[in-house]
Short mmCIF file of C-alpha atoms and ligand atoms in Angstrom, two decimals:
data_model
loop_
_atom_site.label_atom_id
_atom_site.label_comp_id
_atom_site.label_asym_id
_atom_site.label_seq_id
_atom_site.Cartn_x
_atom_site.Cartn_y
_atom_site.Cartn_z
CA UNK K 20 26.20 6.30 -10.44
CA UNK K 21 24.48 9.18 -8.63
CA UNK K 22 21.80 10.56 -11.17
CA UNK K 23 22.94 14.29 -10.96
CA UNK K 24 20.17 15.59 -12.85
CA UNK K 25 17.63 14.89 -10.11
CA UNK K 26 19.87 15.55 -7.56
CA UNK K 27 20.63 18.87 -8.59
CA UNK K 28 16.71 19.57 -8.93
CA UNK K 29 16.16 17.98 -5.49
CA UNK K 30 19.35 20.43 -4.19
CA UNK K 31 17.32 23.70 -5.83
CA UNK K 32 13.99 23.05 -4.94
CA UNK K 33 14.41 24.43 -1.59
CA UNK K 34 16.02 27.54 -2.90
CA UNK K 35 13.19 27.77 -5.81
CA UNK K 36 11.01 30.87 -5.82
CA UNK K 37 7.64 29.66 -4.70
CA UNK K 38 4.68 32.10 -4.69
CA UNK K 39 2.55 30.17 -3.17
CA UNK K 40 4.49 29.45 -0.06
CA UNK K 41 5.05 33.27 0.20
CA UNK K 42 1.61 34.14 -0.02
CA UNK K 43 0.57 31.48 2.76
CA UNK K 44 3.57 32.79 4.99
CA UNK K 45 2.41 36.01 4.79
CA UNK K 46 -1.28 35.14 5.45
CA UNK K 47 -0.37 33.59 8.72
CA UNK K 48 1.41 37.01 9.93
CA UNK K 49 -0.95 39.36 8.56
CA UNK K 50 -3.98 37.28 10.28
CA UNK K 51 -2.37 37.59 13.73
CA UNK K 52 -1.52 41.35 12.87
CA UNK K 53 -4.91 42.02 12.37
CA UNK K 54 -6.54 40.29 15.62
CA UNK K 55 -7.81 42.98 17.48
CA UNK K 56 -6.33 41.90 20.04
CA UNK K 57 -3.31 39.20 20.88
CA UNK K 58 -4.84 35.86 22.55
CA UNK K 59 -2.99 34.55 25.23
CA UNK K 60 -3.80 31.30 24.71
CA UNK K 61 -2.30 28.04 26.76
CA UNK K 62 0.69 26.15 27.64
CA UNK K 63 1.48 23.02 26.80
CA UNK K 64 1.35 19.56 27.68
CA UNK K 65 4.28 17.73 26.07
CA UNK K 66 1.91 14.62 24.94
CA UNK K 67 0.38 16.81 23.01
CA UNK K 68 2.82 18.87 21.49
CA UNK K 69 4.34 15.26 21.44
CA UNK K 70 1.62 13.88 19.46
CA UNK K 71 1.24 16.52 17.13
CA UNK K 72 5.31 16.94 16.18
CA UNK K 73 5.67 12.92 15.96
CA UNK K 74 7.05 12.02 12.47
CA UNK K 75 6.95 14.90 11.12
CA UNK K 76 10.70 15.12 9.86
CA UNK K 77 11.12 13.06 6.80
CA UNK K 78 13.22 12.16 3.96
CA UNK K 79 10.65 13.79 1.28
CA UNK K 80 9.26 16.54 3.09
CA UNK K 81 5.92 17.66 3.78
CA UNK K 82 3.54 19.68 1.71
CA UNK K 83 3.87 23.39 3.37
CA UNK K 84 0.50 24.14 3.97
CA UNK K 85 -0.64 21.12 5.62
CA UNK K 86 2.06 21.89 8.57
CA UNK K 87 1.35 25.82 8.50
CA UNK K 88 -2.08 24.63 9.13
CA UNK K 89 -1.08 22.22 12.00
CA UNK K 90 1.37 25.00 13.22
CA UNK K 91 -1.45 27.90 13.48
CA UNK K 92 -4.54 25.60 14.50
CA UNK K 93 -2.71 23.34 16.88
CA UNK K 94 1.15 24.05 18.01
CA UNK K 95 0.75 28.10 18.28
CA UNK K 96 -1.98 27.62 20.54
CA UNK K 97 0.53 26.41 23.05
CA UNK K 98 2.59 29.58 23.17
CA UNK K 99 1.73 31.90 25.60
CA UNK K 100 1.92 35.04 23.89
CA UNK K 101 3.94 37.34 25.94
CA UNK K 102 1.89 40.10 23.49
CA UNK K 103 -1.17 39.89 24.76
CA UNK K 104 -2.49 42.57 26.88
CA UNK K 105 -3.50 40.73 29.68
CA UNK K 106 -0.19 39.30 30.05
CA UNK K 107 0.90 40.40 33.52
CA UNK K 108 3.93 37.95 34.62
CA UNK K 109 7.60 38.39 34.40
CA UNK K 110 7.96 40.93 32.02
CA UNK K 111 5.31 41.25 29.11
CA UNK K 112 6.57 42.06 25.52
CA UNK K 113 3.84 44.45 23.70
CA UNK K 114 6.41 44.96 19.92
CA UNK K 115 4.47 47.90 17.61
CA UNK K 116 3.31 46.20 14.76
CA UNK K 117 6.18 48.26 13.11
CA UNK K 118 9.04 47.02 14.61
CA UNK K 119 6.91 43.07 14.09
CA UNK K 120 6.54 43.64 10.15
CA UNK K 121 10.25 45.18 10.02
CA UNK K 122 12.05 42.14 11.70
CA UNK K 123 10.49 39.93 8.61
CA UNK K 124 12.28 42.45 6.60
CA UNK K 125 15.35 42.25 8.66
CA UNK K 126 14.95 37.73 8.13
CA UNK K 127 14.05 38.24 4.71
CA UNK K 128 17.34 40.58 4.02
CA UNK K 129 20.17 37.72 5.49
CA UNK K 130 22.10 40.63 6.27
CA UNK K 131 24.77 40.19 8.22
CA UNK K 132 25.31 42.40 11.55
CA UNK K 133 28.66 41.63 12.27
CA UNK K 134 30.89 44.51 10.31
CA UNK K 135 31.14 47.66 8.66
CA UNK K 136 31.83 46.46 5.50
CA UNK K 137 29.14 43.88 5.23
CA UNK K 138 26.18 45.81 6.43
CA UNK K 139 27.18 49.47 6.58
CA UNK K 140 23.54 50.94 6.35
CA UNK K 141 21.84 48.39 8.81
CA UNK K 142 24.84 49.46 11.25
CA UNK K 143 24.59 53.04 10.93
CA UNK K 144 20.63 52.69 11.57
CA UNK K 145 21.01 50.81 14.67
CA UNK K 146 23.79 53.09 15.66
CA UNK K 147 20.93 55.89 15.46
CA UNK K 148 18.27 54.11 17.51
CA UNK K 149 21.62 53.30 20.24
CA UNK K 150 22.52 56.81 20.30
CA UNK K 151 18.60 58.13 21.09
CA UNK K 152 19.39 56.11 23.98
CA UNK K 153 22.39 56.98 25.07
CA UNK K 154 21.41 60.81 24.80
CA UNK K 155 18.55 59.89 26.45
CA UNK K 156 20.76 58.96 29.14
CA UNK K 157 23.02 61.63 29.03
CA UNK K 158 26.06 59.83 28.01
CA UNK K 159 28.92 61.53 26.29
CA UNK K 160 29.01 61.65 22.44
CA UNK K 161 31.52 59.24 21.55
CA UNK K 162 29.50 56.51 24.28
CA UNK K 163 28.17 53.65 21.70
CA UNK K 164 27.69 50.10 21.39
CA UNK K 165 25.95 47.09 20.41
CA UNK K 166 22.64 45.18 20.09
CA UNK K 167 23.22 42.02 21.79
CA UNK K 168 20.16 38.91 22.05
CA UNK K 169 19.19 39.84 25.56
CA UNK K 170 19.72 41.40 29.10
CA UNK K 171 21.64 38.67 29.91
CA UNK K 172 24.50 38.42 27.43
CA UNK K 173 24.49 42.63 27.70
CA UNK K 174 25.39 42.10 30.87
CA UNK K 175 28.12 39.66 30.72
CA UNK K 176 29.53 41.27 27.60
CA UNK K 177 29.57 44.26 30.02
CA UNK K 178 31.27 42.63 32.83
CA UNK K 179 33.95 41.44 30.80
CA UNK K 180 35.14 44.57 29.84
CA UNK K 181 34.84 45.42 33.14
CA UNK K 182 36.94 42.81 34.55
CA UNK K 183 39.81 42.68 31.58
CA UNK K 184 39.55 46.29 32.42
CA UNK K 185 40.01 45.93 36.34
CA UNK K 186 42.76 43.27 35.57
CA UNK K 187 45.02 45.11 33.50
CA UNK K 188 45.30 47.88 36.00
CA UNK K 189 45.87 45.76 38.91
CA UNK K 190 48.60 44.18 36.83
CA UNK K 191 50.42 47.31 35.94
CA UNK K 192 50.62 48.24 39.68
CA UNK K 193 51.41 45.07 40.97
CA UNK K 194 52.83 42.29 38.59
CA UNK K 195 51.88 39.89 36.18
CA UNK K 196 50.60 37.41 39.66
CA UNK K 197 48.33 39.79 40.22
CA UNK K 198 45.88 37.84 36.64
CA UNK K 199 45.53 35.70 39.73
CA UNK K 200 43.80 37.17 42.43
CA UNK K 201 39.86 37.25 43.11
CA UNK K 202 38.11 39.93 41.82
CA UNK K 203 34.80 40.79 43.36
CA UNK K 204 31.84 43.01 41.91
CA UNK K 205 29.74 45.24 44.28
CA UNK K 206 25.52 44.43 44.02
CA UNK K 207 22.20 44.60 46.03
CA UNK K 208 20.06 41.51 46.65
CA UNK K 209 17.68 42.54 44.02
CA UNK K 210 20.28 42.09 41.77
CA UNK K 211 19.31 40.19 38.53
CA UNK K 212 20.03 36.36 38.25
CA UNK K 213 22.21 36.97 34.73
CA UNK K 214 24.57 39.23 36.93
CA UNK K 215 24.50 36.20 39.74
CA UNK K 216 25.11 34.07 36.32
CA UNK K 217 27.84 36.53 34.82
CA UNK K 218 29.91 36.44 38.29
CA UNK K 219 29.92 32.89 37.80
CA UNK K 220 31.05 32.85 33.93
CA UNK K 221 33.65 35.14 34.04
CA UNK K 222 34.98 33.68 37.79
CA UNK K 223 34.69 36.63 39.95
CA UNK K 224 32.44 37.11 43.42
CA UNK K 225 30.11 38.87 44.39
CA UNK K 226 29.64 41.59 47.27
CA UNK K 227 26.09 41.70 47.95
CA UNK K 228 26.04 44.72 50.19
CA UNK K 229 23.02 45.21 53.21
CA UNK K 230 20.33 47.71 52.13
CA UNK K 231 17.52 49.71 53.68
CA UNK K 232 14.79 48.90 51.81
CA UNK K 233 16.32 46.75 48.75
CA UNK K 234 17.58 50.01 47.36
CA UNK K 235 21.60 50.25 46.62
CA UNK K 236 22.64 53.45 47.57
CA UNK K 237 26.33 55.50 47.67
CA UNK K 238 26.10 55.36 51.08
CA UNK K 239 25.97 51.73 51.28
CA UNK K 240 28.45 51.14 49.00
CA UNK K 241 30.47 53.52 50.91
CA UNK K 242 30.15 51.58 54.07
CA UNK K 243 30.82 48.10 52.49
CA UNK K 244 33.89 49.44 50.89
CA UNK K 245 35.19 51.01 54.23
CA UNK K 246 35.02 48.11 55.71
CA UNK K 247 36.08 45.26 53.29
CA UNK K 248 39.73 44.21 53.85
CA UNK K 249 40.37 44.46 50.21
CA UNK K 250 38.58 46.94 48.94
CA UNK K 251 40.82 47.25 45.74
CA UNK K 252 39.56 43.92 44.44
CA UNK K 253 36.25 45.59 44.14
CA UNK K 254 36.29 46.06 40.36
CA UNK K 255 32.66 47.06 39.76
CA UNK K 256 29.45 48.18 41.13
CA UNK K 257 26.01 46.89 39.49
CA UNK K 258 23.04 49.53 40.25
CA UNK K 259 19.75 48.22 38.56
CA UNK K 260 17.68 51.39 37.42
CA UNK K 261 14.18 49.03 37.70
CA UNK K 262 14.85 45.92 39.54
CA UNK K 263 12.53 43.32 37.80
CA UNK K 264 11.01 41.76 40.53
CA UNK K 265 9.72 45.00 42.35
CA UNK K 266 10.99 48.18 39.97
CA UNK K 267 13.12 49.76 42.37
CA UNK K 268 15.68 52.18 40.75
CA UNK K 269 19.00 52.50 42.92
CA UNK K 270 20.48 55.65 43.64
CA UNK K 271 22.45 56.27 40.79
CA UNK K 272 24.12 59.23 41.50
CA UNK K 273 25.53 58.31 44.79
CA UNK K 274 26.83 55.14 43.52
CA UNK K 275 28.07 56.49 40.59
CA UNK K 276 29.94 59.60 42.26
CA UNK K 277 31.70 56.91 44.49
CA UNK K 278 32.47 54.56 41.85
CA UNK K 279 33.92 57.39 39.68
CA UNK K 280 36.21 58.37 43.37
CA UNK K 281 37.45 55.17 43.09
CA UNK K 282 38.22 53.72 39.72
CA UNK K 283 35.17 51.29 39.88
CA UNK K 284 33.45 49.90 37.18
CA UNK K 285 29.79 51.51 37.60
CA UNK K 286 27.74 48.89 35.24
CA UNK K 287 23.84 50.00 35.14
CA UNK K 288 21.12 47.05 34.37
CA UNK K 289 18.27 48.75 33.03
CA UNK K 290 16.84 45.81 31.60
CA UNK K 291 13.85 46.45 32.36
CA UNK K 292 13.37 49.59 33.73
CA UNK K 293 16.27 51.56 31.62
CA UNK K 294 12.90 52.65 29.25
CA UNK K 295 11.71 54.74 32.13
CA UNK K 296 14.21 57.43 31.04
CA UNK K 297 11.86 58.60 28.32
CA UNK K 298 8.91 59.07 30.77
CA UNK K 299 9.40 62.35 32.10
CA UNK K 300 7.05 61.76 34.53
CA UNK K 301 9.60 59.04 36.35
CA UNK K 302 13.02 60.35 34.76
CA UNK K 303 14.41 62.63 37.62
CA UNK K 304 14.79 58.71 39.44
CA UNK K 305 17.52 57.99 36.89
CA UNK K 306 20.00 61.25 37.63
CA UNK K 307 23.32 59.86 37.71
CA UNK K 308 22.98 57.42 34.93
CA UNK K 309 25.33 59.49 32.30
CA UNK K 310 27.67 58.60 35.07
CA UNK K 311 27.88 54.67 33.85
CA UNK K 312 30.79 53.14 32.15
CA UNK K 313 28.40 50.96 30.64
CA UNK K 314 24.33 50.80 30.81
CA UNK K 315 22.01 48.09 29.23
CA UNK K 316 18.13 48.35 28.24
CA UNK K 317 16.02 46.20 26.73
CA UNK K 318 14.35 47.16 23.80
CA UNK K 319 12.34 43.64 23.40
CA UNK K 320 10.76 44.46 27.36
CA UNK K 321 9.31 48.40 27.40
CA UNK K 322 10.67 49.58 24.30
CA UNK K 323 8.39 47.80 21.94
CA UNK K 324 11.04 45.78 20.16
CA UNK K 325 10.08 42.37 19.19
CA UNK K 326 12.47 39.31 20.86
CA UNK K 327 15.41 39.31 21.13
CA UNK K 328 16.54 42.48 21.71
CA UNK K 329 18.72 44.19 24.22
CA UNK K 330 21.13 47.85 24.02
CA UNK K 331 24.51 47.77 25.26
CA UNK K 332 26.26 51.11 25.96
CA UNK K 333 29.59 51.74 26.78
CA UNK K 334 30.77 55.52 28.02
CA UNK K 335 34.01 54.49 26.21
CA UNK K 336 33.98 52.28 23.52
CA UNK K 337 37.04 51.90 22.48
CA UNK K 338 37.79 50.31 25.63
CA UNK K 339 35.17 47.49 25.06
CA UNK K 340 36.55 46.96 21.39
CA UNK K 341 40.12 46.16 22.87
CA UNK K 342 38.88 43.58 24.92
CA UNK K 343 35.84 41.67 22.39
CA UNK K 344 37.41 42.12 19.48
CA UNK K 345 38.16 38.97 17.47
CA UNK K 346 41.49 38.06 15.40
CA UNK K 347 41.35 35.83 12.69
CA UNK K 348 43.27 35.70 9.05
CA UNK K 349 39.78 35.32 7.28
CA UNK K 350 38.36 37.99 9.99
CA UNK K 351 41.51 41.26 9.02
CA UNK K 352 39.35 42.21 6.16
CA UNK K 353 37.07 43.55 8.46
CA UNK K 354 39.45 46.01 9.86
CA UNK K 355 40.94 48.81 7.95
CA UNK K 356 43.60 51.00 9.85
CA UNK K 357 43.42 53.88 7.44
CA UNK K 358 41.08 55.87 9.26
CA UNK K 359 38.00 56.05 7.57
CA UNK K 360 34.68 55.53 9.85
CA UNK K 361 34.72 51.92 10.49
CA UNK K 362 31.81 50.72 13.31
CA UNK K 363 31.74 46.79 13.49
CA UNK K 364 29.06 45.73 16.31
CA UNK K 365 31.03 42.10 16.69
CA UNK K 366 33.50 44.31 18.53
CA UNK K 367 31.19 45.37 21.53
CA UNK K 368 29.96 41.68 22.83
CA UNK K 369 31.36 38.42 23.11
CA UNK K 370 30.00 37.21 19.92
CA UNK K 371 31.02 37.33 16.10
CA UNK K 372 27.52 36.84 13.80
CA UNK K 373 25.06 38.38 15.10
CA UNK K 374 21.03 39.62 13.56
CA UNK K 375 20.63 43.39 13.12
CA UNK K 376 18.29 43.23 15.71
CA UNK K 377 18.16 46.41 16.22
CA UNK K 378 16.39 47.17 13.05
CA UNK K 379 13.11 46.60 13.88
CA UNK K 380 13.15 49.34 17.10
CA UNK K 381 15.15 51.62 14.69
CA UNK K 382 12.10 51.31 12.23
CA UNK K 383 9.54 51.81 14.44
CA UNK K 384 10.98 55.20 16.24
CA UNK K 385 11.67 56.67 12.76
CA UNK K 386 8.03 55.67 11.71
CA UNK K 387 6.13 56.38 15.23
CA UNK K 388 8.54 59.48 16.35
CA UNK K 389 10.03 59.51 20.03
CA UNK K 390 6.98 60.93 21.60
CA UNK K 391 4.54 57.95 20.72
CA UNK K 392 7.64 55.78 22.81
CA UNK K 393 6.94 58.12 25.78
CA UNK K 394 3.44 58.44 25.54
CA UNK K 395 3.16 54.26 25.40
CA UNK K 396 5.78 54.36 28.72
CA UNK K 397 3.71 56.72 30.46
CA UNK K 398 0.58 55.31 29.73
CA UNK K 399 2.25 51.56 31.65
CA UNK K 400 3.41 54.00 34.93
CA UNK K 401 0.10 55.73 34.82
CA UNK K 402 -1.93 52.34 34.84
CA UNK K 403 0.27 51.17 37.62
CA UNK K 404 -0.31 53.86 39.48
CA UNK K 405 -4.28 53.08 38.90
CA UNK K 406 -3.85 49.84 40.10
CA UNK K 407 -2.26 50.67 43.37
CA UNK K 408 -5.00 52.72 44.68
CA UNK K 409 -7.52 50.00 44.10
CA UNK K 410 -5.25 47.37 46.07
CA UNK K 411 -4.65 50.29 48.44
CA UNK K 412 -8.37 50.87 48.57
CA UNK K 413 -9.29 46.88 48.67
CA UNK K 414 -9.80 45.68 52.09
CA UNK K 415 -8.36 42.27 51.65
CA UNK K 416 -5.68 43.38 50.09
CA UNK K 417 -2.05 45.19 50.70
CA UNK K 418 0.14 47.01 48.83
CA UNK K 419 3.88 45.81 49.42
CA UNK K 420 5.20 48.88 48.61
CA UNK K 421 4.38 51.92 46.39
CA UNK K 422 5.22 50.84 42.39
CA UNK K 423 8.20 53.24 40.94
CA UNK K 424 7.86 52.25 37.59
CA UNK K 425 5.23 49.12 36.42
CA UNK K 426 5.48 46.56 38.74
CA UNK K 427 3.56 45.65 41.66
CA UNK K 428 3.76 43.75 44.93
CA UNK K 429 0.51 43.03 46.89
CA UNK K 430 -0.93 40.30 49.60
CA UNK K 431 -4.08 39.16 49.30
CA UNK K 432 -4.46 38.67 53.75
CA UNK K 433 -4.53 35.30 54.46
CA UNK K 434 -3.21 33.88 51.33
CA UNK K 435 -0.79 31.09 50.68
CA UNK K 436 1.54 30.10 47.63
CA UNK K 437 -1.10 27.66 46.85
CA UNK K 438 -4.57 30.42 46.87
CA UNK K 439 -2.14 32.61 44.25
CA UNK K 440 -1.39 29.53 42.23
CA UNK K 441 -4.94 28.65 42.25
CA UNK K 442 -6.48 31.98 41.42
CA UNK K 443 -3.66 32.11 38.25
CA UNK K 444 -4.66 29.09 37.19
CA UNK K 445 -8.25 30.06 36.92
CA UNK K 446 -7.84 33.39 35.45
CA UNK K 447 -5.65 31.73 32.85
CA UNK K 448 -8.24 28.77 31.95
CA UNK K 449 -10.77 32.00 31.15
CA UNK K 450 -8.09 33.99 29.37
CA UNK K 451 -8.55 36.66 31.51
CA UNK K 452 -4.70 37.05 32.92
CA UNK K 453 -1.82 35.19 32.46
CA UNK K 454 -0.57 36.14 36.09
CA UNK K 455 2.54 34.63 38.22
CA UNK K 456 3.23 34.59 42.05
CA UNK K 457 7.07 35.75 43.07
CA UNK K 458 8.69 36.02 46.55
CA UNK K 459 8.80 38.96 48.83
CA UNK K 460 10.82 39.08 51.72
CA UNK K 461 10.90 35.23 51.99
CA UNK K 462 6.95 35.45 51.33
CA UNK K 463 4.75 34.46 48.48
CA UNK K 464 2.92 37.25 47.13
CA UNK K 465 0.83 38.66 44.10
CA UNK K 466 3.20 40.58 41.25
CA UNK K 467 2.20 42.15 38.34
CA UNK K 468 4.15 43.59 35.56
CA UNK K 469 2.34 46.00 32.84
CA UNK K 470 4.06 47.60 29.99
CA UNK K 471 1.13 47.25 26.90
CA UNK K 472 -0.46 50.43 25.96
CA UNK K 473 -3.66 48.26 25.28
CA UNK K 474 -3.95 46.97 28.90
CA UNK K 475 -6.84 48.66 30.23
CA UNK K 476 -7.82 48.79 33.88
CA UNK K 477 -10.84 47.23 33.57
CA UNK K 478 -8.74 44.11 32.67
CA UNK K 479 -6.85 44.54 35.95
CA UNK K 480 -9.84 44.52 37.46
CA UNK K 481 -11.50 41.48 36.57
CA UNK K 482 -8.49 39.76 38.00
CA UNK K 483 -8.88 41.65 41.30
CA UNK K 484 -12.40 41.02 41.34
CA UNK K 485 -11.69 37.47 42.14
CA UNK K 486 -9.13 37.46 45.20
CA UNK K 487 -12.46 38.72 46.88
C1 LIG B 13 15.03 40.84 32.07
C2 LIG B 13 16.19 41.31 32.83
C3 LIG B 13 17.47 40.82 32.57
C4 LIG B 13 17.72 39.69 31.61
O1 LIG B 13 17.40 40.07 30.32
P1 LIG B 13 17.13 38.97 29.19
O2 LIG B 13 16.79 39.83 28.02
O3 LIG B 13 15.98 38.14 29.68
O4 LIG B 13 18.37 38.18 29.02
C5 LIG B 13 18.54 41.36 33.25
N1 LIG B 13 18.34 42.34 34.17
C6 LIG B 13 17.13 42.83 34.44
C7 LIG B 13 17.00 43.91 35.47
C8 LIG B 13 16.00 42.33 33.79
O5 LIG B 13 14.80 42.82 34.07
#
């Protein structure tokens, strides 16, 4: 017979308030809260993180602050901490300790994103931070959507709408055969690899149309469509306001006004670079956006949001919510047809649960106010721009082309793949960058990506110093 007395305790212990294990939680964040600032530390070798993981799981458990101990002494210091402000690859996170403290809120609160009628106040905030976006971006009043984990599945979420959208029309014109024939989207080559990734998902092609300089642009799209044999399988157009591997904004008006000629989807992938709308200094770049039928940003890049984080707008929402939203018996409570407000965020993506991940930006603007956001943009552009005149003024070194928003492309004149790799790999083993190469043109050249306010130039520097 199972003894159910210690069973039962062994079944609550976990669910027990402990004091103790709240007050060492909370130790660990508010130490790395209060580091002046974030260490980048050092990636991993897997023996190691091997070694130190190895038996860990077992049937009795382990005392908690032995393995908090081992977590912030050993295993942390093999995350790279995207935080940091000498973190200069991909895209760097830099999360106000506001929005950090007010995702423990959002863990600690189990709330549950998906409807209306579970989570009505968390909804209606996010809906606020959304719609400073959308206004932001001029879309219409009724435009809304969702927070979704990333860039990527706001971008396929997108897509599908797009296609479903694309799919009906072609069969009301044409028949029900028509669910069968290829559909194609319209993109640059600087496109991002989640659209490359959506195209394959959702099983349509993709157009990449030729470009003068990288940039997309109505005429372009004009040509390509004048041409193309089938132009009415062209169900949407991708522009990329900040493309993430140079931050080239494509000429959303053009592309837009087109689009809008010709019943095309005109998706917008400001992953990235969609934050640049609240620096006035670089906003006239994005006229056309209110044009989109749907737009992404993402908060957790140059919005400040901690991971994962990314906005999905849609001009028209309702359309979205006819094509993502779920039917179930045990899901009809969720809808109510009798007309009162009713916003449930499962409706806008692909998925069903979801975190309130917006919560933590939503905290942070209401705490900070709008103009800290664009001060914190502007001071990222600003830097850039800093940065560009000393390449531009470095002998040895060339600018690629002149940064739009907060990336950079230089050579450093004779270079190979192997002299950037080298030169990373040093100013990483002194914690003075975290740097990576990219590609150029079919080249290997020096990139840099800044978005933390507490990146100063001087720390740009001391990784210049040493291409000399
Ligand atoms: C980062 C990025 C994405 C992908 O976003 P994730 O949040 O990493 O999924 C998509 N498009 C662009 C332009 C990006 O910069």
């Amino acid at each position: 017979m199972l003894d159910t007395n210690l069973n039962s305790h062994s079944a609550q212990r976990m669910h027990a308030v402990d004091e103790d294990l709240t007050q060492l939680i909370l130790g660990h964040v508010a130490r790395r809260l209060s580091s002046a600032e974030t260490p980048l530390d050092f990636p991993g070798q897997k023996s190691t993180v091997d070694a130190l993981l190895d038996g860990l799981v077992t049937s009795a458990g382990l005392p908690a602050d032995q393995v908090m101990r081992m977590y912030e002494d050993h295993l942390s210091k093999t995350v790279l901490s995207a935080d940091s402000p000498r973190f200069f690859a991909f895209i760097p996170s830099a999360p106000t300790k506001a929005a950090l403290l007010f995702d423990m809120v959002v863990s600690a609160a189990s709330l549950q994103g998906i409807s209306w009628l579970e989570a009505a106040g968390a909804v209606a905030a996010e809906n606020q931070a959304l719609r400073w976006i959308s206004d932001a971006a001029g879309l219409p009043a009724q435009s809304g959507g969702v927070f979704v984990s990333g860039g990527s599945a706001a971008n396929l979420s997108a897509l599908i709408v797009a296609r479903d959208v694309a799919r009906r029309r072609l069969v009301a014109r044409d028949g029900d055969d028509a669910r069968f024939r290829r559909l194609r989207i319209a993109v640059s080559d600087q496109v991002h690899s989640s659209i490359k990734n959506t195209a394959s998902i959702i099983d349509v092609d993709l157009l990449v149309i030729d470009t003068d300089d990288h940039r997309l642009t109505g005429k372009a799209l004009a040509a390509a469509l004048a041409r193309d044999a089938e132009p009415e399988t062209i169900v949407a157009v991708v522009a990329t306001s900040g493309t993430t591997n140079a931050g080239i904004i494509d000429d959303l008006r053009g592309i837009g006004t087109l689009a809008r000629e010709r019943d095309i989807w005109f998706h917008i992938d400001g992953a990235y670079g969609g934050a640049g709308l609240f620096a006035p200094t670089v906003r006239p770049l994005y006229d056309g956006i209110e044009l989109a039928d749907s737009f992404i940003v993402d908060p957790h890049k140059w919005l400040f949001a901690p991971f994962d984080c990314a906005a999905l707008l849609y001009r028209d929402p309702q359309i979205a919510k006819s094509v993502h939203t779920q039917h179930a018996g045990y899901l009809d409570a969720l809808h109510h047809d009798d007309g009162s407000y009713e916003w449930n965020p499962t409706d806008y993506a692909y998925h069903l649960t979801r975190r309130a991940r917006g919560l933590p930006l939503w905290f942070s603007l209401v705490v900070n106010g709008t103009q800290a956001y664009t001060d914190a943009i502007e001071s990222g552009i600003e830097l850039t721009r800093q940065v560009a005149d000393l390449i531009r003024q470095a002998p040895h070194l060339e600018l690629l082309r002149d940064p739009t928003l907060s990336v950079v492309l230089f050579r450093r004149i004779g270079w190979t793949a192997a002299d950037y790799d080298e030169w990373a790999a040093g100013l990483l083993a002194d914690q003075t960058a975290f740097i990576t190469s990219t590609t150029w043109e079919g080249e290997t050249v020096g990139r840099y990506a800044f978005l933390h306010p507490a990146t100063t130039l001087q720390m740009v520097r001391d990784t210049l110093d040493r291409t000399a």
